[in-house]
Short mmCIF file of C-alpha atoms in Angstrom, two decimals:
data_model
loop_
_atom_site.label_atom_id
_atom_site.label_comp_id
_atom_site.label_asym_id
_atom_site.label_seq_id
_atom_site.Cartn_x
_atom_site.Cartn_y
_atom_site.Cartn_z
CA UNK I 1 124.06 -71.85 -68.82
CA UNK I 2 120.42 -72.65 -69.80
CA UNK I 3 119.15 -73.88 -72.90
CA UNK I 4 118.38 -70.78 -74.03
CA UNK I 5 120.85 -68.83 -73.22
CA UNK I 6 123.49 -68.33 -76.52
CA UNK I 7 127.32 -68.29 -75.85
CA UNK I 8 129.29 -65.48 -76.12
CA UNK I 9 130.73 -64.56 -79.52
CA UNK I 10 133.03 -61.79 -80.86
CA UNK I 11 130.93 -58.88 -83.11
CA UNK I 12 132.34 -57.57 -86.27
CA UNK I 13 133.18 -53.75 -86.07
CA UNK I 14 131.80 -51.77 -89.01
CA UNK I 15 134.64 -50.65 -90.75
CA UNK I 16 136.74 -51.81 -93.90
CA UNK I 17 138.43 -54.90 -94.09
CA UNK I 18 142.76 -54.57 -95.24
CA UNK I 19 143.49 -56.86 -97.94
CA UNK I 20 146.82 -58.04 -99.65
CA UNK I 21 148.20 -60.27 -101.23
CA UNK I 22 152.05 -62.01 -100.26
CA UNK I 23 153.41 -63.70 -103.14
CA UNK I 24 150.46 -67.01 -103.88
CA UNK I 25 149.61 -66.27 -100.14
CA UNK I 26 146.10 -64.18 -99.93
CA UNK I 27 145.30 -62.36 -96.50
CA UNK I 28 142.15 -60.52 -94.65
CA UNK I 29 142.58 -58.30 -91.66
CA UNK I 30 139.07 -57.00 -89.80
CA UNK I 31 138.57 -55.06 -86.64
CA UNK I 32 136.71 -57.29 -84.20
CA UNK I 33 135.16 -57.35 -80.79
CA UNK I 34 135.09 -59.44 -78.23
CA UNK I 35 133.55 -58.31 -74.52
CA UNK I 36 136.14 -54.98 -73.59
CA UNK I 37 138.46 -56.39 -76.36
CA UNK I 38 138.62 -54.99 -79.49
CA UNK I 39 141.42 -57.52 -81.68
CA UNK I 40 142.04 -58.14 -85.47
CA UNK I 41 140.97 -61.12 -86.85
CA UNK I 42 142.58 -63.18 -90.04
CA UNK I 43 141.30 -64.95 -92.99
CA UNK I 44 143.85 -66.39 -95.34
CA UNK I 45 144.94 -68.22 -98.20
CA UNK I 46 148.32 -70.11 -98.14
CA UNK I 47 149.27 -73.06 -99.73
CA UNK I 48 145.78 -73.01 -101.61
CA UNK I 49 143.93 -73.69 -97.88
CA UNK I 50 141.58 -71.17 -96.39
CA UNK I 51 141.45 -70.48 -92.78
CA UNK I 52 140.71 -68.05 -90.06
CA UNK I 53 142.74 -67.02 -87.13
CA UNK I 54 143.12 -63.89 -84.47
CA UNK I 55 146.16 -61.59 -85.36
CA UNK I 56 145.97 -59.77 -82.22
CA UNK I 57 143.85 -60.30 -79.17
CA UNK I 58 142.97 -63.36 -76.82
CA UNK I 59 144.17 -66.91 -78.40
CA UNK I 60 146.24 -65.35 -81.14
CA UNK I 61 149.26 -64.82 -83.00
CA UNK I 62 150.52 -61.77 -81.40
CA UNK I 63 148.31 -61.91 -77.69
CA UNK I 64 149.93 -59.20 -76.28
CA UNK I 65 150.06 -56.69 -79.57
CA UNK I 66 148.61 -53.29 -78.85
CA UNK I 67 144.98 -53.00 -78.89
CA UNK I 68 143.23 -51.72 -81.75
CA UNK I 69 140.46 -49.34 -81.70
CA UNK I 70 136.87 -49.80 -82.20
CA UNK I 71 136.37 -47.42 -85.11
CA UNK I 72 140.40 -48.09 -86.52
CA UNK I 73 140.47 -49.04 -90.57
CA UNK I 74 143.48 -51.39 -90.60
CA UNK I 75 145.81 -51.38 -93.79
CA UNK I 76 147.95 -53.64 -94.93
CA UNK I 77 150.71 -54.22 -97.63
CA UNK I 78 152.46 -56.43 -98.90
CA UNK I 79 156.39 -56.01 -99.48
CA UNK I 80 159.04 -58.72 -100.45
CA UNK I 81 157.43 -61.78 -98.87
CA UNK I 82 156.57 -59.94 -95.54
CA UNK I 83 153.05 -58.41 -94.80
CA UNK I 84 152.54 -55.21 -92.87
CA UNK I 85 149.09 -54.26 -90.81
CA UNK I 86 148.67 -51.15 -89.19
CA UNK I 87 146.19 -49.52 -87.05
CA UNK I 88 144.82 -47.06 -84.31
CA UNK I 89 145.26 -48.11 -80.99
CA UNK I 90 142.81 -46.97 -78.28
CA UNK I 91 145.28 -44.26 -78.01
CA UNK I 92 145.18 -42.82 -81.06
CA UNK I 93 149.47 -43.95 -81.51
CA UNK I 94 149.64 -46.22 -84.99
CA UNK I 95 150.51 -49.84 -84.46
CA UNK I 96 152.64 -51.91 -87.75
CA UNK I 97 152.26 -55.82 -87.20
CA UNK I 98 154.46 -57.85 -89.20
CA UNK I 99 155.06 -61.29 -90.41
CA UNK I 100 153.30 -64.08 -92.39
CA UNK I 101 151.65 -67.24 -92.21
CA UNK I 102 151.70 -67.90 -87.64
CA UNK I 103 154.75 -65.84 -87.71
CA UNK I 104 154.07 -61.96 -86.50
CA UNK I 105 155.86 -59.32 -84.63
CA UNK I 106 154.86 -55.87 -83.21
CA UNK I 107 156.80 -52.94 -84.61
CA UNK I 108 157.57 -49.59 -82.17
CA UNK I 109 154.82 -47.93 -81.93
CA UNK I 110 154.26 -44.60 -83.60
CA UNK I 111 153.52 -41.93 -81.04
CA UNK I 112 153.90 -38.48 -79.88
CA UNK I 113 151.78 -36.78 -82.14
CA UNK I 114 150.55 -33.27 -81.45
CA UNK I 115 147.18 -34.04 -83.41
CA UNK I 116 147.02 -37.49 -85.60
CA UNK I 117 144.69 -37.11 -88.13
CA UNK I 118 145.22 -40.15 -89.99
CA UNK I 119 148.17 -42.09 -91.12
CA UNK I 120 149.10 -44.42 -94.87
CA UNK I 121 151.23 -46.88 -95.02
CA UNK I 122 153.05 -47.75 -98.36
CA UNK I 123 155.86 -48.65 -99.57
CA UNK I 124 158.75 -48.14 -102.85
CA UNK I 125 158.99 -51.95 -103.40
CA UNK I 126 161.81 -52.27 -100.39
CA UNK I 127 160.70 -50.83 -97.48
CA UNK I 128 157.62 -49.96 -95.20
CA UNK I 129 156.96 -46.28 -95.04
CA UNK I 130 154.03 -44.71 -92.76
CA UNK I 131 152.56 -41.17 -94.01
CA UNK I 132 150.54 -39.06 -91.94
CA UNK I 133 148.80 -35.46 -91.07
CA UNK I 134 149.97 -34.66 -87.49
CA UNK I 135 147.58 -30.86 -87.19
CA UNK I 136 148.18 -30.36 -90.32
CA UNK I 137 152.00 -31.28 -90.90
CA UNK I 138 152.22 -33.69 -93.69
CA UNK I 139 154.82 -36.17 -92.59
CA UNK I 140 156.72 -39.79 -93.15
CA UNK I 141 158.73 -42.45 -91.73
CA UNK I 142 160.47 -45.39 -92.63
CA UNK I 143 160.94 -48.44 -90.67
CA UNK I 144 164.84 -49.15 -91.09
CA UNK I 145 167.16 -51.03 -88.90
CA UNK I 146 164.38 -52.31 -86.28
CA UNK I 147 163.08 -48.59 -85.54
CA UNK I 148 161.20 -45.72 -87.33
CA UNK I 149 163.02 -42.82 -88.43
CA UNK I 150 162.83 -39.04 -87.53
CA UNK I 151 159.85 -38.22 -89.09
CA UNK I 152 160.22 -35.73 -92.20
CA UNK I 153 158.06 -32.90 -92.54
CA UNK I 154 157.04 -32.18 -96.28
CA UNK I 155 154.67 -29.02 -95.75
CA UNK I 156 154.97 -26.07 -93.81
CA UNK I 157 157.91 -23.05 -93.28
CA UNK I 158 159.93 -26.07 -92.04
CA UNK I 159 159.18 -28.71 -94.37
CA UNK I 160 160.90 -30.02 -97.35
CA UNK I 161 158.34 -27.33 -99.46
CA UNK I 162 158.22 -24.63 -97.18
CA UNK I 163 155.41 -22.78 -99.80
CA UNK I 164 153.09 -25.53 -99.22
CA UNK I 165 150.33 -24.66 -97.23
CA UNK I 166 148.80 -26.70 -93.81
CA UNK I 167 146.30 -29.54 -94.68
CA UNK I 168 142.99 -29.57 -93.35
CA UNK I 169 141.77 -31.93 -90.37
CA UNK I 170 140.53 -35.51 -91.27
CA UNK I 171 141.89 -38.05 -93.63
CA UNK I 172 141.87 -36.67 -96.52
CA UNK I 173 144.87 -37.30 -97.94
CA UNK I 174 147.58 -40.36 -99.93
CA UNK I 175 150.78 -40.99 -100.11
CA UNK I 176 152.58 -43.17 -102.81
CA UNK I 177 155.90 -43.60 -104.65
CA UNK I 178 156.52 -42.44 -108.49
CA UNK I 179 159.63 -43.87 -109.55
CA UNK I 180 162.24 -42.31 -106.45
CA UNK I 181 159.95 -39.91 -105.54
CA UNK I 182 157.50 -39.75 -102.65
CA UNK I 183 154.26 -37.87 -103.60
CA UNK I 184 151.72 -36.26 -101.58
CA UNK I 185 148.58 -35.36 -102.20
CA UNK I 186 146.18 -32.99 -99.68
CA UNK I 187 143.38 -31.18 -99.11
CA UNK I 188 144.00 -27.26 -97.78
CA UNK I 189 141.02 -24.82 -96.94
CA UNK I 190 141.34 -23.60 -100.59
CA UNK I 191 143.50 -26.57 -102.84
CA UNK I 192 144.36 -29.51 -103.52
CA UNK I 193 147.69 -29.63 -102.72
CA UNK I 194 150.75 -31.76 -104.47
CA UNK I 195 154.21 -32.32 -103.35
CA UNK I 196 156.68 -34.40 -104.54
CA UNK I 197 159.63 -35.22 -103.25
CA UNK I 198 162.73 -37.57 -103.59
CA UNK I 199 164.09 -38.85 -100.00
CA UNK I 200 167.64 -36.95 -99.12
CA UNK I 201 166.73 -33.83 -101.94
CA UNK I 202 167.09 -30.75 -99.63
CA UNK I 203 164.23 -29.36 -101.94
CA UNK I 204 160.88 -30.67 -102.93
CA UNK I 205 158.64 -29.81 -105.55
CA UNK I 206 155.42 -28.30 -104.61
CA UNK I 207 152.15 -27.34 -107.07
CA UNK I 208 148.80 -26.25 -106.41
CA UNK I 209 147.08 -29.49 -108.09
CA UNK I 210 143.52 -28.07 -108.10
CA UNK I 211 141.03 -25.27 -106.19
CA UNK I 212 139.29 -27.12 -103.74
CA UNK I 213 135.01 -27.42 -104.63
CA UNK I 214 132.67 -26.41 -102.23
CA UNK I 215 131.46 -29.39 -100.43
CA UNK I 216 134.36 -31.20 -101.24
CA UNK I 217 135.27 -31.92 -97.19
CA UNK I 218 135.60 -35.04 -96.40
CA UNK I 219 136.69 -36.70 -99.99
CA UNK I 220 138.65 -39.60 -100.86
CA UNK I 221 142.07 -38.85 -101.96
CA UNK I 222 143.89 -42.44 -103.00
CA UNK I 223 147.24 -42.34 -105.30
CA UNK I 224 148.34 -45.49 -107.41
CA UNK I 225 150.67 -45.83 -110.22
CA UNK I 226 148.51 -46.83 -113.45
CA UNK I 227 150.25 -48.80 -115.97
CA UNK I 228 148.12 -49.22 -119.03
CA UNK I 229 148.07 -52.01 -121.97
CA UNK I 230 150.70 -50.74 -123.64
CA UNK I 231 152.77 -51.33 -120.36
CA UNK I 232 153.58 -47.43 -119.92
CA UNK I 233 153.56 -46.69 -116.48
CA UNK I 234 151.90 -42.95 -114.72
CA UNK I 235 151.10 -41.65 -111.60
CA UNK I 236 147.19 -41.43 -110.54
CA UNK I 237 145.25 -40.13 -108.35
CA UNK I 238 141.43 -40.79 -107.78
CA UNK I 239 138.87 -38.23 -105.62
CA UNK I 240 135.63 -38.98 -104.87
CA UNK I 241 133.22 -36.89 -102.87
CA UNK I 242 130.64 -38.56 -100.39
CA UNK I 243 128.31 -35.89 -100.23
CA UNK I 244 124.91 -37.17 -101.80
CA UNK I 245 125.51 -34.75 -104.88
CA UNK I 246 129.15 -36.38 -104.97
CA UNK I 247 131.19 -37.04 -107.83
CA UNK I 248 134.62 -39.14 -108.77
CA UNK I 249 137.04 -38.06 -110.84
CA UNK I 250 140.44 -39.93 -111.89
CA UNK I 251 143.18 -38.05 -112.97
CA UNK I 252 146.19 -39.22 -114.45
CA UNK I 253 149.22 -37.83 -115.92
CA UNK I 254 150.61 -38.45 -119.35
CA UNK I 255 153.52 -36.14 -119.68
CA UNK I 256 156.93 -35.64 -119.12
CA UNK I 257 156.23 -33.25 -115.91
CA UNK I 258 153.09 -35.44 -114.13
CA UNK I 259 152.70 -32.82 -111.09
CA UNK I 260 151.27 -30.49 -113.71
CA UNK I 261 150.05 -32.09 -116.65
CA UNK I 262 147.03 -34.23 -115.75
CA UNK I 263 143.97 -35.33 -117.86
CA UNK I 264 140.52 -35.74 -115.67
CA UNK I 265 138.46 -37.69 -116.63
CA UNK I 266 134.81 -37.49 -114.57
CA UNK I 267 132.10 -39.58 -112.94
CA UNK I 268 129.65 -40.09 -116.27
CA UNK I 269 126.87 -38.32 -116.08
CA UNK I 270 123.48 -40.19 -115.11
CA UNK I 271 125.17 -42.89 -113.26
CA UNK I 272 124.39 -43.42 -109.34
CA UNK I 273 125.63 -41.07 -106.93
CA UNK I 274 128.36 -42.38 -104.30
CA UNK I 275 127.18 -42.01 -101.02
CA UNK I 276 130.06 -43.07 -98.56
CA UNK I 277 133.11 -42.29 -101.18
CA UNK I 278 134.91 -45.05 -103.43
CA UNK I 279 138.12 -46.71 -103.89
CA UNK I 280 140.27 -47.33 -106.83
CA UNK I 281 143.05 -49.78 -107.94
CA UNK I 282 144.60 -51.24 -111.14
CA UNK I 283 144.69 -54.52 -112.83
CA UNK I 284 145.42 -55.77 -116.08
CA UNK I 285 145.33 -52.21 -117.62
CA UNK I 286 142.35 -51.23 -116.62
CA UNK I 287 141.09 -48.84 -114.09
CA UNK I 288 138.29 -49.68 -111.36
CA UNK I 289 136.40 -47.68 -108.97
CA UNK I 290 134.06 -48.72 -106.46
CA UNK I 291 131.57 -47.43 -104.72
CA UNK I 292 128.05 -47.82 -102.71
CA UNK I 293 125.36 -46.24 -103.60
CA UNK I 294 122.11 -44.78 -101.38
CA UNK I 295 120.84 -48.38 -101.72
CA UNK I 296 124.41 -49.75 -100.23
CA UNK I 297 124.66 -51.40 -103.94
CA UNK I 298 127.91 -51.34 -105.18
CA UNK I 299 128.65 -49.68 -108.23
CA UNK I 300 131.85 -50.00 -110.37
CA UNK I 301 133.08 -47.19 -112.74
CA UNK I 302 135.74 -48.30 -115.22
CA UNK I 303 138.35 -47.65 -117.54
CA UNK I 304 140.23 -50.15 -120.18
CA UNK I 305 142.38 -47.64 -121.78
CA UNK I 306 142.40 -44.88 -118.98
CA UNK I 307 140.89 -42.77 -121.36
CA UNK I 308 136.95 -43.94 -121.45
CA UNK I 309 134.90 -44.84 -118.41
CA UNK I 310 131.76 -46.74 -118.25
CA UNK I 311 129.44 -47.76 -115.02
CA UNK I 312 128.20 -50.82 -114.25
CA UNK I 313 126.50 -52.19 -110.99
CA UNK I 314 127.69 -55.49 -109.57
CA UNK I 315 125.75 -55.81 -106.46
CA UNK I 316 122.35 -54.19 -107.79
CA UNK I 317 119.18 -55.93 -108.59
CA UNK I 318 120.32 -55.58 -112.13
CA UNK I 319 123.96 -56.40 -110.86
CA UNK I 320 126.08 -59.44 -111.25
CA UNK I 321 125.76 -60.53 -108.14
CA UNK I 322 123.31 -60.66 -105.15
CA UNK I 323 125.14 -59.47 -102.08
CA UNK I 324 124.57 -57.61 -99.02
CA UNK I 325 124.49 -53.98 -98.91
CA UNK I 326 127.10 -52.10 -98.57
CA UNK I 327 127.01 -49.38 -96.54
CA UNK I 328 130.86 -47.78 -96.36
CA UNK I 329 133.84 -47.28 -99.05
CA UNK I 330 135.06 -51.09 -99.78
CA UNK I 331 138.30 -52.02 -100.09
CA UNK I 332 139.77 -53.04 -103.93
CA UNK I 333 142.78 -55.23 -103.96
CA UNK I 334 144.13 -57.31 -106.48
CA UNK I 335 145.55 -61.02 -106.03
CA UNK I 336 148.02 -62.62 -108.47
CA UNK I 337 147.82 -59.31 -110.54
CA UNK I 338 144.47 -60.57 -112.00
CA UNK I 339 141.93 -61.15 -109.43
CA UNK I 340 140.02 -58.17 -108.21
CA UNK I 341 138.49 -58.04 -104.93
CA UNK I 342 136.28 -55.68 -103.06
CA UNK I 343 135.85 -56.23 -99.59
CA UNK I 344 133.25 -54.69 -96.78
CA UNK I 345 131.63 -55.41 -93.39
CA UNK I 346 128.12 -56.05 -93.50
CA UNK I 347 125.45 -56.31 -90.67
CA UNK I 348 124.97 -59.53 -91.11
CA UNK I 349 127.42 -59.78 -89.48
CA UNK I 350 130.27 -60.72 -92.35
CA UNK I 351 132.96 -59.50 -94.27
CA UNK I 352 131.88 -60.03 -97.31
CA UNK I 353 134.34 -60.44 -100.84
CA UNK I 354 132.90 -59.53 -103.99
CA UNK I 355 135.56 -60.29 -106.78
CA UNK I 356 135.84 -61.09 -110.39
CA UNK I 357 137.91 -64.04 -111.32
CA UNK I 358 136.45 -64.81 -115.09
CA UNK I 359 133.30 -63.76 -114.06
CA UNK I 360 131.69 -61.95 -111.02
CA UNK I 361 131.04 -63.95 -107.84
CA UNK I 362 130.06 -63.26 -103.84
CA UNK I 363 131.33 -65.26 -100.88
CA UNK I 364 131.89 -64.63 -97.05
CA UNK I 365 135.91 -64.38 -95.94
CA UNK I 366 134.33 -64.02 -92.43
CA UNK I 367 132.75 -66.51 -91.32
CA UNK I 368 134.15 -68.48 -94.44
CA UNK I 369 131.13 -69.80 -96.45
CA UNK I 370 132.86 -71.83 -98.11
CA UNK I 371 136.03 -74.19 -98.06
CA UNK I 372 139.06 -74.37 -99.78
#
């Protein structure tokens, strides 16, 4: 090698990071490349020490895991001590990695799709579930007994709500758990659609939630339970159109019935537009969304009561912070039900955290910029 020639080094793929949190333990999961290798790679928090590691991939903790692909989101959750990622392959099949700490195992792999459209993993406290839109079938699974179980159709004449029409194409779509109840939330060509439905019920419940907007393909769908100050607990649901004349609205319910009775409340008026889409999470009784704008600054739209919501940029010129610009929907996570963390790839190349923790601050998970 001559003296100006640079060694090889693995290139961060532009998508979002997965974060979670297991138990004090704080983990990081971004799509890398390396030569005709595309691998996850690891930064995380245990025992108060920071490091970074390969998941998957060459010189790692699972070297013979399933590859993921180049333009694959991972997600990850956290359930009972044990951490769950989950990805695209290179053949479109979704991949669960388990484990914690150097300890990991591949799941089966989900396969035999007629048309995968995008999968989300979650959970009702126990167990791993996978939801996903297979041409338009609105499915789950649950990982049980070292295998995945027959998948259960929700939509569709022979689905759990046979009245409930196909969903469109794409991703746009969230599964969650409300009390015993799995609930689904999709896009058709003319609704947004809402099922809900306990496991083992030979019935579910199905709703038109909403008329779909024009422009609205392509939106953010993302479901979360909302619990506010008072400690009362309701299912949400947050949708956020990327279009450049987009919007977010949160909705969540505050009656007896919540598949019908929502209150909306809407992206205030004269704030910047999204331009990729935003994510949303909980924490200490408030509500967050974030979002890029044109600029790839990130802007936060909030909520303290779930009643009232403000804007505020973080990453602007006028921001909190001076970070690099972000230029697809971050990821929100919370750690230790008080930290709150937004996570992105940037070009420089990083993944970048922005988080509040008393007051707003900006560091680098990958390559770590600082120690710990």
């Amino acid at each position: 090698m001559s003296s100006t020639e640079k060694p090889l080094a693995p290139v961060l793929n532009m998508v979002a990071p997965a974060i979670t949190a297991n138990n004090q333990d704080f983990y990081v999961f971004y799509n890398m490349n390396f030569g005709p290798t595309n691998y996850l790679g690891m930064t995380s928090m245990q025992s108060q020490v920071w490091k970074t590691t390969n998941l998957t991939g060459p010189n790692s903790c699972l070297q013979n895991a399933s590859p993921i692909s180049a333009t694959a989101t991972p997600m990850a959750i956290a359930i009972n001590g044990t951490v769950y990622v989950a990805y695209n392959n290179t053949n479109n099949e979704i991949v669960v990695v388990s484990g914690s700490g150097t300890s990991w195992s591949q799941l089966p792999i989900l396969s035999s799709f007629v048309s995968l459209q995008g999968f989300r993993i979650f959970t009702d406290g126990t167990s791993c579930y996978i939801g996903y839109n297979d041409n338009g079938m609105m499915k789950y699974t649950l990982y049980q007994n070292g295998n995945w179980t027959s998948a259960v159709m929700l939509n569709l004449n022979m689905g759990m709500c046979p009245t409930a029409p196909v969903a469109l194409a794409g991703n746009q779509f969230t599964f969650y758990f409300d009390g015993n109840h799995i609930r689904c939330f999709y896009c058709s060509s003319v609704e947004v659609s809402s099922i809900r439905y306990r496991p083992g019920d030979q019935a579910g419940v199905y709703r038109q939630f909403m008329s779909t907007p024009s422009g609205y393909s392509g939106c953010t769908l993302k479901g979360f339970i909302y619990t506010n100050l008072q400690k009362q607990s309701y299912p949400a649901l947050m949708m956020a159109n990327p279009n450049s004349t987009g919007f977010i609205d949160v909705f969540i319910a505050n009656g007896a019935d919540p598949s019908s009775k929502w209150v909306t409340y809407n992206f205030p008026e004269g704030s910047p537009l999204p331009k990729y889409g935003a994510d949303v999470c909980s924490v200490n009784g408030g509500v967050f969304v974030a979002y890029p704008d044109a600029s790839g600054n990130i802007q936060m739209m909030f909520s303290m009561d779930g009643q009232n919501f403000s804007t505020v940029p973080i990453s602007a010129s006028n921001g909190y912070v001076q970070a690099p610009a972000c230029n697809m929907v971050p990821t929100l996570a919370t750690y230790n039900n008080f930290v709150l963390h937004m996570g992105y790839a940037n070009t420089s190349p990083a993944i970048t955290d922005v988080f509040w923790a008393f007051c707003w601050n900006n560091v680098n998970l990958y390559p770590l910029s600082f120690k710990g």
